[in-house]
Coordinates of C-alpha atoms and ligand atoms in Angstrom, one line a residue:
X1 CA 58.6 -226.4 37.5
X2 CA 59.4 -222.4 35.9
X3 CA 63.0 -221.8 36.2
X4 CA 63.7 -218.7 38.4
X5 CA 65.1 -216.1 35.8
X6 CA 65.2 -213.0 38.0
X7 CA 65.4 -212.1 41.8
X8 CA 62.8 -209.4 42.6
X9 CA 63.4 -206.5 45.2
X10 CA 60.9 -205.3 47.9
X11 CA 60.5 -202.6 50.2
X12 CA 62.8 -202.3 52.8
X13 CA 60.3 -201.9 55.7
X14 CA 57.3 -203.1 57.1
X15 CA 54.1 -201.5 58.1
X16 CA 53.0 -200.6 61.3
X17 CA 49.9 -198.5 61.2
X18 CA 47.8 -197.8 58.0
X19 CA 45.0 -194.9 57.0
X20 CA 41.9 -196.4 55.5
X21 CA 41.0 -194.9 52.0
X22 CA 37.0 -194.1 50.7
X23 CA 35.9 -195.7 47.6
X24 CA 33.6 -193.7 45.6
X25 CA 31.6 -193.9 42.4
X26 CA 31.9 -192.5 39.0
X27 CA 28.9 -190.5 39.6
X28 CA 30.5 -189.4 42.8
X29 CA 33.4 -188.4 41.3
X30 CA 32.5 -186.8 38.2
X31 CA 29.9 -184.6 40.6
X32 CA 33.6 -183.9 42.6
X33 CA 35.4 -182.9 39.1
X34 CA 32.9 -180.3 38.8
X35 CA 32.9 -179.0 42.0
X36 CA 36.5 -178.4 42.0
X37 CA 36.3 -176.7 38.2
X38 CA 38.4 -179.3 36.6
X39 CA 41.6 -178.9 38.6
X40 CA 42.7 -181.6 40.8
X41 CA 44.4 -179.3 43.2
X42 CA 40.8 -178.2 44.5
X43 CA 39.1 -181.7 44.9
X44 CA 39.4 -182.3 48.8
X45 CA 41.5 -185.6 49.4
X46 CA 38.7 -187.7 50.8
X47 CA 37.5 -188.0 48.0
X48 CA 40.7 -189.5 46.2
X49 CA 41.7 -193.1 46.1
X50 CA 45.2 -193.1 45.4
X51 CA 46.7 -189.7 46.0
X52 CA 49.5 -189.4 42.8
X53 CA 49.6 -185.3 42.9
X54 CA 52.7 -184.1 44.4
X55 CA 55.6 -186.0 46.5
X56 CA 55.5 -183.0 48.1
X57 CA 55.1 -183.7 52.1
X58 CA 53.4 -186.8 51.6
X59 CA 55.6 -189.2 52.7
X60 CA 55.4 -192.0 55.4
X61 CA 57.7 -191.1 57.8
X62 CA 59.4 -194.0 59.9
X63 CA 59.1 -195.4 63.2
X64 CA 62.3 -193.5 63.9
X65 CA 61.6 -190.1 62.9
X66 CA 58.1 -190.5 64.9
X67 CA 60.4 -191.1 67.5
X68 CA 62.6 -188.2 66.8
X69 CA 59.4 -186.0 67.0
X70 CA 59.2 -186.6 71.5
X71 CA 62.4 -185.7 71.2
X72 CA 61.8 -182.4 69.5
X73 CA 63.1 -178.9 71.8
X74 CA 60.7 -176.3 71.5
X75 CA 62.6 -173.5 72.9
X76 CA 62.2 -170.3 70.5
X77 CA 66.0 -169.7 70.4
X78 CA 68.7 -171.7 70.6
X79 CA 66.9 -175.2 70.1
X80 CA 68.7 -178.2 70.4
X81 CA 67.3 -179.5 67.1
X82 CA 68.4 -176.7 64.8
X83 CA 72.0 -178.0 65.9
X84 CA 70.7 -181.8 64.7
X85 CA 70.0 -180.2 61.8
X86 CA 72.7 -177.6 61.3
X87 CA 75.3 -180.9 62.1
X88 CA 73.6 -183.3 60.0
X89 CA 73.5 -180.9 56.9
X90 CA 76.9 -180.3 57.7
X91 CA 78.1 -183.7 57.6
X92 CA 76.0 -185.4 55.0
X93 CA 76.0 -182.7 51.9
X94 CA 78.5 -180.3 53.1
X95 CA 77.5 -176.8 53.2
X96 CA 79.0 -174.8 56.0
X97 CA 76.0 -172.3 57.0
X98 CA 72.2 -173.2 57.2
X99 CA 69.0 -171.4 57.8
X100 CA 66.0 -173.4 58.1
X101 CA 62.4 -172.5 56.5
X102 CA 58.8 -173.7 56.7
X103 CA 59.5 -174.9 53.3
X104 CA 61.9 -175.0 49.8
X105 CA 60.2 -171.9 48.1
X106 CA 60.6 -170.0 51.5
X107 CA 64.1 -170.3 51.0
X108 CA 63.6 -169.4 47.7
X109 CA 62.5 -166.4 48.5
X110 CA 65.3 -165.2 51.1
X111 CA 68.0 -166.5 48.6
X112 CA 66.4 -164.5 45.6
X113 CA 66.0 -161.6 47.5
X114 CA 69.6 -161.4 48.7
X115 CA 71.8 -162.4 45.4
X116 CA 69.2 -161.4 42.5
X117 CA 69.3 -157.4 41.6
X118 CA 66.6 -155.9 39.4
X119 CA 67.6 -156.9 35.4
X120 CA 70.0 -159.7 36.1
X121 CA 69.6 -163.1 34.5
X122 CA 69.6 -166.3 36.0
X123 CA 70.3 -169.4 33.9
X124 CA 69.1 -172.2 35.1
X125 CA 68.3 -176.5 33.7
X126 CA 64.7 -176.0 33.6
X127 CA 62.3 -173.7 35.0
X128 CA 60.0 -174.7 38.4
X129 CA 57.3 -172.7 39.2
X130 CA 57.7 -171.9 42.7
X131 CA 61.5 -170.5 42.1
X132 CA 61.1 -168.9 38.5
X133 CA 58.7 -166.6 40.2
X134 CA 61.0 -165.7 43.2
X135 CA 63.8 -165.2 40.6
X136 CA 61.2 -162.5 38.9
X137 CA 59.8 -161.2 41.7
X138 CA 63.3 -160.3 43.1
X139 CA 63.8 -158.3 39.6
X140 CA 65.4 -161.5 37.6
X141 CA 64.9 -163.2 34.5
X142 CA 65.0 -166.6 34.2
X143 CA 66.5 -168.0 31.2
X144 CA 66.4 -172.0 30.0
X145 CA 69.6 -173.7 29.9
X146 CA 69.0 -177.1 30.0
X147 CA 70.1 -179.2 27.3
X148 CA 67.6 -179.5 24.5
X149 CA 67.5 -183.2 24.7
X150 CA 65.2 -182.5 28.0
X151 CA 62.5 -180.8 26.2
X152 CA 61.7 -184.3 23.8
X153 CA 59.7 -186.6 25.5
X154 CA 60.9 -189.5 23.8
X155 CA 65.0 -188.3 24.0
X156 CA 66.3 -191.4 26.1
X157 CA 69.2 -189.3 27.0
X158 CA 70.3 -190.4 30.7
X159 CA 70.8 -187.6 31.9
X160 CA 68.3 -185.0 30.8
X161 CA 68.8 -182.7 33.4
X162 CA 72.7 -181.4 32.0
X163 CA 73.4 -178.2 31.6
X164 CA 74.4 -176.9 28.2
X165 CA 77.3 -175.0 28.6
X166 CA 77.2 -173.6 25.2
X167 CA 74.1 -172.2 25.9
X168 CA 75.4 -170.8 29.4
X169 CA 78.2 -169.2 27.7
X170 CA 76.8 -167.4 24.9
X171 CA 74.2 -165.8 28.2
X172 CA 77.7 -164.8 29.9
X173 CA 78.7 -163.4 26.8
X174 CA 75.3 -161.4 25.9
X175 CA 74.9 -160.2 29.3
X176 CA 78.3 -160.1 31.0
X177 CA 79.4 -162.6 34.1
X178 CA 78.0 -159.5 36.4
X179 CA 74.3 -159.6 35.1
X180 CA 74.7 -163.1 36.3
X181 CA 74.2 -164.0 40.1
X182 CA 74.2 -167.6 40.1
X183 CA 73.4 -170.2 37.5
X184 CA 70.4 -172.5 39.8
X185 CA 71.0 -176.0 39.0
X186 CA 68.5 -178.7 39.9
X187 CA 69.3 -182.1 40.9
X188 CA 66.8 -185.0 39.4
X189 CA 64.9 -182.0 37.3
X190 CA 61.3 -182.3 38.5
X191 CA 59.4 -180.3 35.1
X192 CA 61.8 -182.4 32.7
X193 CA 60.4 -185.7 34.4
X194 CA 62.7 -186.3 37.4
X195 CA 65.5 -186.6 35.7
X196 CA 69.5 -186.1 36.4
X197 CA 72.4 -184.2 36.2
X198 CA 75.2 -186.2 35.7
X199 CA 78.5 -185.8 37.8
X200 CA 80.8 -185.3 34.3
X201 CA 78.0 -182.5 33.7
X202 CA 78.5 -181.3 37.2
X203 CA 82.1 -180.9 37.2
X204 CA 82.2 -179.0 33.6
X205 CA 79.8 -176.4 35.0
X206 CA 81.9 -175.8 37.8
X207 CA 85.0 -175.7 36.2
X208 CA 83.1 -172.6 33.8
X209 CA 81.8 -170.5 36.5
X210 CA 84.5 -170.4 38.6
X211 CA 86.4 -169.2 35.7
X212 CA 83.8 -166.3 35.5
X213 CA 83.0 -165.8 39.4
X214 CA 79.5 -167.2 39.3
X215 CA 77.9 -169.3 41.9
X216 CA 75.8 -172.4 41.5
X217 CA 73.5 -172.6 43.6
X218 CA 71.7 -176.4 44.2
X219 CA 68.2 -176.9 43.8
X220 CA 68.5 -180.2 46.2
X221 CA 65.2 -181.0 46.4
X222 CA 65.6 -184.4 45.1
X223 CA 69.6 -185.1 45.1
X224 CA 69.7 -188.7 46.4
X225 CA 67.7 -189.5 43.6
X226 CA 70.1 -187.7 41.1
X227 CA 72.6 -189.9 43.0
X228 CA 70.5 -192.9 42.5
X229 CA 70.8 -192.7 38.7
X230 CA 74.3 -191.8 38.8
X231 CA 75.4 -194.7 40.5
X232 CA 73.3 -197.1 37.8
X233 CA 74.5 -195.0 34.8
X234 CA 77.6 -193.0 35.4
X235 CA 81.0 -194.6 34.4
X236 CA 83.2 -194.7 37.7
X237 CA 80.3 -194.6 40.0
X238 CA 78.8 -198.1 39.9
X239 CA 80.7 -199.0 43.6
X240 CA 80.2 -195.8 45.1
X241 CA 77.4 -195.6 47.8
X242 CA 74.4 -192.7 47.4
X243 CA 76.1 -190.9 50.6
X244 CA 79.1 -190.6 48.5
X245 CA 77.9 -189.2 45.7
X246 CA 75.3 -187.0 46.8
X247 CA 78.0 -185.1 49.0
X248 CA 80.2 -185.1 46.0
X249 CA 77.4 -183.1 43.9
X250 CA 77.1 -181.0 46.8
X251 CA 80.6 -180.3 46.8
X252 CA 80.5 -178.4 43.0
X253 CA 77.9 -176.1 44.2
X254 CA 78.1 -172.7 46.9
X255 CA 75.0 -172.9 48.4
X256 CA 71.1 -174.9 48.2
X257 CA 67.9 -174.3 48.5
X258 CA 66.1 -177.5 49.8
X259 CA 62.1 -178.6 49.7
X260 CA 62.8 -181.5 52.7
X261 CA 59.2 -182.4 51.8
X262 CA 60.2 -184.6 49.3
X263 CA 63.9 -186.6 49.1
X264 CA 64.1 -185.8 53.3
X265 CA 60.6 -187.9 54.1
X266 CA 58.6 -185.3 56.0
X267 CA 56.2 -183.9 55.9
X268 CA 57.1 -180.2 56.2
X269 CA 60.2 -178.5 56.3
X270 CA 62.9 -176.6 54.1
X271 CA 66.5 -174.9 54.1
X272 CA 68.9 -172.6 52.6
X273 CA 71.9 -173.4 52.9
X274 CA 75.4 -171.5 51.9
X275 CA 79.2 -171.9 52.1
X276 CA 79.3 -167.9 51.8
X277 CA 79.4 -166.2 55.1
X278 CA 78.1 -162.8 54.3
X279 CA 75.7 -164.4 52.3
X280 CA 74.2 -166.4 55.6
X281 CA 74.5 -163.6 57.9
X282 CA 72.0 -161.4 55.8
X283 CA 69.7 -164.3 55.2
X284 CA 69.9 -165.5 59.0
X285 CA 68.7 -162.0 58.8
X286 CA 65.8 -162.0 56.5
X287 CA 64.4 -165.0 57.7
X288 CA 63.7 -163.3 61.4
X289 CA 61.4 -160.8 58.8
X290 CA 59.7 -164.0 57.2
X291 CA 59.9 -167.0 58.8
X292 CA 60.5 -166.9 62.8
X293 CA 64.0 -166.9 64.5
X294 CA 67.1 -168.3 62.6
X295 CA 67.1 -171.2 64.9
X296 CA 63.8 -172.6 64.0
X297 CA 63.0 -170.5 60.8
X298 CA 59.1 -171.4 60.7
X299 CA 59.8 -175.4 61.9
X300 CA 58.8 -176.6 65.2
X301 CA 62.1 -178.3 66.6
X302 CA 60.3 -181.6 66.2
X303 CA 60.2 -180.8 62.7
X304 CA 64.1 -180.2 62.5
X305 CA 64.4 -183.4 64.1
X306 CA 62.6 -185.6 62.1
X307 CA 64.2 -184.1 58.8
X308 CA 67.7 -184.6 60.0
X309 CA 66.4 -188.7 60.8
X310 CA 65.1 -188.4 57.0
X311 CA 68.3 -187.2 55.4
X312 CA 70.0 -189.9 57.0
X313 CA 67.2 -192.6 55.2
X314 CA 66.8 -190.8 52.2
X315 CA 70.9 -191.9 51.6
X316 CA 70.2 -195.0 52.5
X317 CA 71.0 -197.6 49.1
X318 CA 68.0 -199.7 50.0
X319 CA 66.0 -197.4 50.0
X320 CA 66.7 -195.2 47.1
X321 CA 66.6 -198.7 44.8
X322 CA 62.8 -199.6 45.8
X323 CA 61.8 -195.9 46.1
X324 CA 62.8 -195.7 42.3
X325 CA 62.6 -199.2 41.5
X326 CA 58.5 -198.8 42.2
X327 CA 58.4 -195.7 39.3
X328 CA 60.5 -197.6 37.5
X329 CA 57.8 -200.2 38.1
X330 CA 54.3 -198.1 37.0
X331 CA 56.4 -197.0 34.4
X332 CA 57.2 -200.2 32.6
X333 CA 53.1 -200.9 33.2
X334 CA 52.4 -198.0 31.3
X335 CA 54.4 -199.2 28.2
X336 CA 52.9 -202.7 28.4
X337 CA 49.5 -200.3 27.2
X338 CA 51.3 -198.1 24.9
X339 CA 51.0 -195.2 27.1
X340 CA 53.3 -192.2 25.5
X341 CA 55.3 -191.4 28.7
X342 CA 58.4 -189.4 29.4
X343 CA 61.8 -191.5 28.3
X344 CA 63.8 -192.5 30.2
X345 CA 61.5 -193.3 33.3
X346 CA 62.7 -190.6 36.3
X347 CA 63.1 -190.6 39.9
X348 CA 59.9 -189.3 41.2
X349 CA 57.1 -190.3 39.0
X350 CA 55.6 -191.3 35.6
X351 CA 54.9 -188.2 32.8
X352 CA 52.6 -189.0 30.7
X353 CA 52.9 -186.8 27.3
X354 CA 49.3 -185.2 26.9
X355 CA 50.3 -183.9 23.3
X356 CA 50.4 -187.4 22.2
X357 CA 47.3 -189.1 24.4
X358 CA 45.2 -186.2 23.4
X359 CA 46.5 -185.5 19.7
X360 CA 43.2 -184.0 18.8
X361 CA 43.3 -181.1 21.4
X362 CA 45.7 -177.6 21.4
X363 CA 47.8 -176.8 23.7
X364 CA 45.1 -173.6 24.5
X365 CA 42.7 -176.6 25.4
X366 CA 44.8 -177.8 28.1
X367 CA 45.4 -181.4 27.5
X368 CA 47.2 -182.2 30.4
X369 CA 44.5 -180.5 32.7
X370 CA 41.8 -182.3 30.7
X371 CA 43.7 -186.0 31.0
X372 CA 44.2 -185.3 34.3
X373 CA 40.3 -184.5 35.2
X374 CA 39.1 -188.1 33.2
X375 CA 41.5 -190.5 35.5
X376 CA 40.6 -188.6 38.4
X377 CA 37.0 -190.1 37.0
X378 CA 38.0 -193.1 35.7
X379 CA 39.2 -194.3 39.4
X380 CA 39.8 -191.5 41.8
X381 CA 43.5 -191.7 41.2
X382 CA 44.5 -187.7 41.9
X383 CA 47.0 -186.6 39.3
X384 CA 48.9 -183.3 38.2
X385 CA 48.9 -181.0 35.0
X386 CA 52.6 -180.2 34.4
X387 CA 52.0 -178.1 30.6
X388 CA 50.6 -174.9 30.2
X389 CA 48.3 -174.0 33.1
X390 CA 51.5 -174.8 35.2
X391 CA 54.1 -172.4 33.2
X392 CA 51.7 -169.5 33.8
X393 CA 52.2 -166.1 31.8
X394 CA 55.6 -164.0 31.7
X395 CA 55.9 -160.6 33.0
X396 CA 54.4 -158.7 30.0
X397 CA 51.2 -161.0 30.8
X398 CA 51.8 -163.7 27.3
X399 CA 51.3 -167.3 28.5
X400 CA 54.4 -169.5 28.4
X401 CA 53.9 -172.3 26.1
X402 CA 56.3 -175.1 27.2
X403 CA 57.2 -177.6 24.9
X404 CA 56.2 -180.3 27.4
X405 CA 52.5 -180.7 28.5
X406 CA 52.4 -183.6 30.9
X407 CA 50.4 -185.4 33.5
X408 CA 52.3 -186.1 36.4
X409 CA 52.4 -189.7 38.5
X410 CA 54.1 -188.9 41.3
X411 CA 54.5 -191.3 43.9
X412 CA 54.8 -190.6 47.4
X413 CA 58.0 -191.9 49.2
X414 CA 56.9 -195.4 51.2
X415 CA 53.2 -194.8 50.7
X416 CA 51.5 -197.0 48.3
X417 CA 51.9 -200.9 47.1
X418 CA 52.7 -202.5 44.0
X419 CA 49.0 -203.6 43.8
X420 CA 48.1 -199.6 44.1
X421 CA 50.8 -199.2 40.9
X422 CA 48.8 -201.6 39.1
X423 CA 45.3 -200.4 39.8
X424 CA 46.8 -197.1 38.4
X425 CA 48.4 -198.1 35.3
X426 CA 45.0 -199.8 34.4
X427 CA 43.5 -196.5 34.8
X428 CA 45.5 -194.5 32.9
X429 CA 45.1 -197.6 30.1
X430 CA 41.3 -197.4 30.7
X431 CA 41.3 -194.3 29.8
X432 CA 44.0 -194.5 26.8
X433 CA 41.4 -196.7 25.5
X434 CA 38.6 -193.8 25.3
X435 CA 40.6 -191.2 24.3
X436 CA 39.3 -190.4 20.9
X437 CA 35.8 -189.3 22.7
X438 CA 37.5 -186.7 24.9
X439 CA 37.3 -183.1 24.8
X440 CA 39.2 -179.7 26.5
X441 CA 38.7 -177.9 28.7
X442 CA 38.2 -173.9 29.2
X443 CA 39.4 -171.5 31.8
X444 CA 36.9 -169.9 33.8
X445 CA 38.9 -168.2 36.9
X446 CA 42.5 -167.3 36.7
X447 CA 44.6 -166.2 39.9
X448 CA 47.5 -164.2 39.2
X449 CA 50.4 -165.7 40.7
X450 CA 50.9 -169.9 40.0
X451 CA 47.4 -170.3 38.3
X452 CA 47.8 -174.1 38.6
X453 CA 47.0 -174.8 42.4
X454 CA 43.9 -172.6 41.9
X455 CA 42.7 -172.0 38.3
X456 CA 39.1 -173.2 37.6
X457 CA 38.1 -175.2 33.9
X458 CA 34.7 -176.1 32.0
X459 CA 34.4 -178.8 29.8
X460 CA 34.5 -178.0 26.0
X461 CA 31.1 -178.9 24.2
Ligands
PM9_1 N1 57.6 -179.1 44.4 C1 55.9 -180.6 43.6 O1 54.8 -181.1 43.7 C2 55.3 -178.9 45.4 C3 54.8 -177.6 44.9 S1 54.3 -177.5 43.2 C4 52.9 -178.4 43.2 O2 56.7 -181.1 42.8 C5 61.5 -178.1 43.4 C6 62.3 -178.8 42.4 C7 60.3 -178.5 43.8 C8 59.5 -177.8 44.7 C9 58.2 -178.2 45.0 C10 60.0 -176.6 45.3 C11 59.3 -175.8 46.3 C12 61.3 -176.2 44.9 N2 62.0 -176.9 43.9 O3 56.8 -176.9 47.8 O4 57.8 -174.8 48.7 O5 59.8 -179.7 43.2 O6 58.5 -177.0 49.7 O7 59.2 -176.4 47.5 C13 56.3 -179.6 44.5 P1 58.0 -176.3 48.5

């Protein structure tokens, strides 16, 4: 009889209802590719198997937020749900003041508009698209201060998302602490790979700005995940619960801007939120111009509901173990085939490093774009370029060319099985096998602001 040498986790739920997916051919799907001109973003989801593009709103939501939904108040002021909300952001990250919005870069905007003047600078550990171009469209510039360990695929630092505060002082001292309106700090960085801040990291930064008057404001998109890994790999946290911490990381930053389509399980929904009062009262403001009254801010109150029964999951233990504990999963697949991925394995999904699949193309033949295009055909698995097409152009119209050119695996929060994992890992190791025989890709259409949701590619004779 085999000895039992480890005790395996599962999923702390059950399903109740499921949504039946088409199977389609390779001939179906490369006829699909082309339709959409190479870019995943503009193939229509029936025709996907397993949906890896974006965490983004994609979640299953539970039984109990369905049920929060009847319970939603519709009222155009004063809804009963915005208090749900208002209270339960209140009590489980902190922040004294909050206005909701449709979504995280509709926060973005209001925050960006209110604390960024025309030629200030605004560090931050990483760029992401949507709030880089808020920060320039508001008059900023954005400037990288991550620690350089996060720009190395293969760096198994564990926590990749620090701040380098040498970096962030030599900025204060080129540009003076009033150029500066606030240093944006992500939690669980998504373009390094999902990966953390740590608290020790945390705590330093504070300590710095405060001694120069800056504010940090908390990209909190995915902070119970950046709790997550701090309870498994920071000293002193081992016994502390993912409620704990993540309210502790809260508590070193003045303000947030939040995406609650990813760590909060829905499906849409956002906030800003802000310890500063003058700060609130001009974007409680501003969002009447953008988003609908500051009670609802561009949510139904169902909506409000159901992401205030989502933060509450989202800090649940449990459930932040199997959410990462199935990346952690594909991830450990992937290696089994000698797939280059991002090191270490992140919160949110698997990076695979399209300089090192595709060694034979240039970063100007977009080897991320093109990867992602052959699994799509290889098995319908819907993937996402994170390289060059995503980091766009600067303002005087030169492309960025990030160090990083990945594909992104992202899996959606309570969505897909193990057997799903494995279908995909054989994919990717499919087409890992044929990668020799592959060519790039051209642009063909460009939009001008973030070219990755609609660019169009041909394929390279
Ligand atoms: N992130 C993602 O797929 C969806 C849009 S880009 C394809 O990763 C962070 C860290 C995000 C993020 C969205 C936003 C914007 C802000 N910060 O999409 O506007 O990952 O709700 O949030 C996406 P919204």
């Amino acid at each position: 009889m085999k000895a039992i040498t480890k005790r395996s986790w599962a999923e702390p739920y059950k399903m109740k209802m499921v949504e039946l997916l088409k199977m389609t051919t390779r001939q179906q799907r490369l006829k699909a590719i082309k339709d959409a001109g190479f870019n995943t973003f503009l193939l229509n989801s029936e025709d996907v198997y397993i949906d890896l593009l974006t965490d983004s709103g994609t979640n299953s939501m539970s039984d109990r937020q369905w049920s929060a939904f009847m319970t939603g108040d519709e009222a155009y002021a004063g809804s009963k749900s915005y208090f749900i909300l208002e209270e339960t952001i209140q009590k489980y990250y902190g922040y004294k003041y909050v206005v909701p919005t449709h979504q995280g870069r509709a926060a973005e905007n209001i925050l960006s508009q209110i604390l960024i003047k025309k030629g200030d600078i605004v560090p931050g550990n990483m760029y992401f698209t949507t709030t880089r171009l808020h920060q320039e469209l508001a008059g900023g510039t954005f400037v990288d201060v991550i620690i350089d360990e996060a720009h190395d695929p293969l760096n198994e630092h564990p926590f990749k998302g620090n701040v380098d505060i040498v970096k962030l002082e030599k900025l204060v001292k080129k540009h003076g602490a009033k150029k500066i309106p606030y240093v944006c700090v992500a939690t669980n960085v998504n373009m390094a790979g999902g990966q953390p801040v740590s608290m020790a990291n945390l705590k330093e930064l504070r300590a710095f700005t405060k001694k120069h008057g800056i504010r940090i404001i908390h990209d909190m998109t995915r902070v119970a995940e950046n709790a997550y890994f701090i309870q498994q790999r920071e000293k002193g946290y081992e016994k502390k619960s993912i409620q704990q911490i993540v309210k502790e990381i809260c508590s070193y930053t003045d303000g947030a801007t939040m995406s609650a389509k990813k760590d909060a399980l829905v499906n849409i929904g956002g906030f800003m939120a802000i310890n500063d009062w003058d700060v609130f009262e001009e974007a409680r403001n501003l969002v009447v111009v953008y988003e609908g009254l500051h009670t609802y801010g561009g949510l139904a109150g169902r909506d409000m509901e159901a992401i205030a029964v989502g933060i509450v999951e989202s800090l649940d233990d449990n459930h932040q173990r199997a959410r990462v504990g199935q990346v952690l999963y594909l991830g450990q697949k992937m290696l089994e085939y000698n797939i280059p991925i991002v090191k270490p394995i992140g919160g949110h999904g698997i990076f695979v490093d399209a300089k090192a699949f595709l060694p034979q193309l240039s970063q100007d033949q977009f080897p991320a774009q093109t990867l992602a295009a052959e699994l799509y055909i290889d098995s319908g698995v819907r993937t996402m370029e994170r390289g060059i097409v995503s980091a766009g152009r600067k303002p005087n119209g030169e492309n960025y060319y990030p160090k990083l050119e990945l594909v992104r695996f992202t899996i959606p929060r309570r969505v897909y099985t193990q057997a799903h994992m494995d279908v995909i890992a054989e994919s990717a190791a499919a087409v890992y096998d044929k990668r020799k025989s592959i060519k790039g890709l051209k642009m063909v259409y460009e939009p001008k602001y973030l070219r990755f949701f609609q660019a169009r590619f041909e394929r390279l004779k």
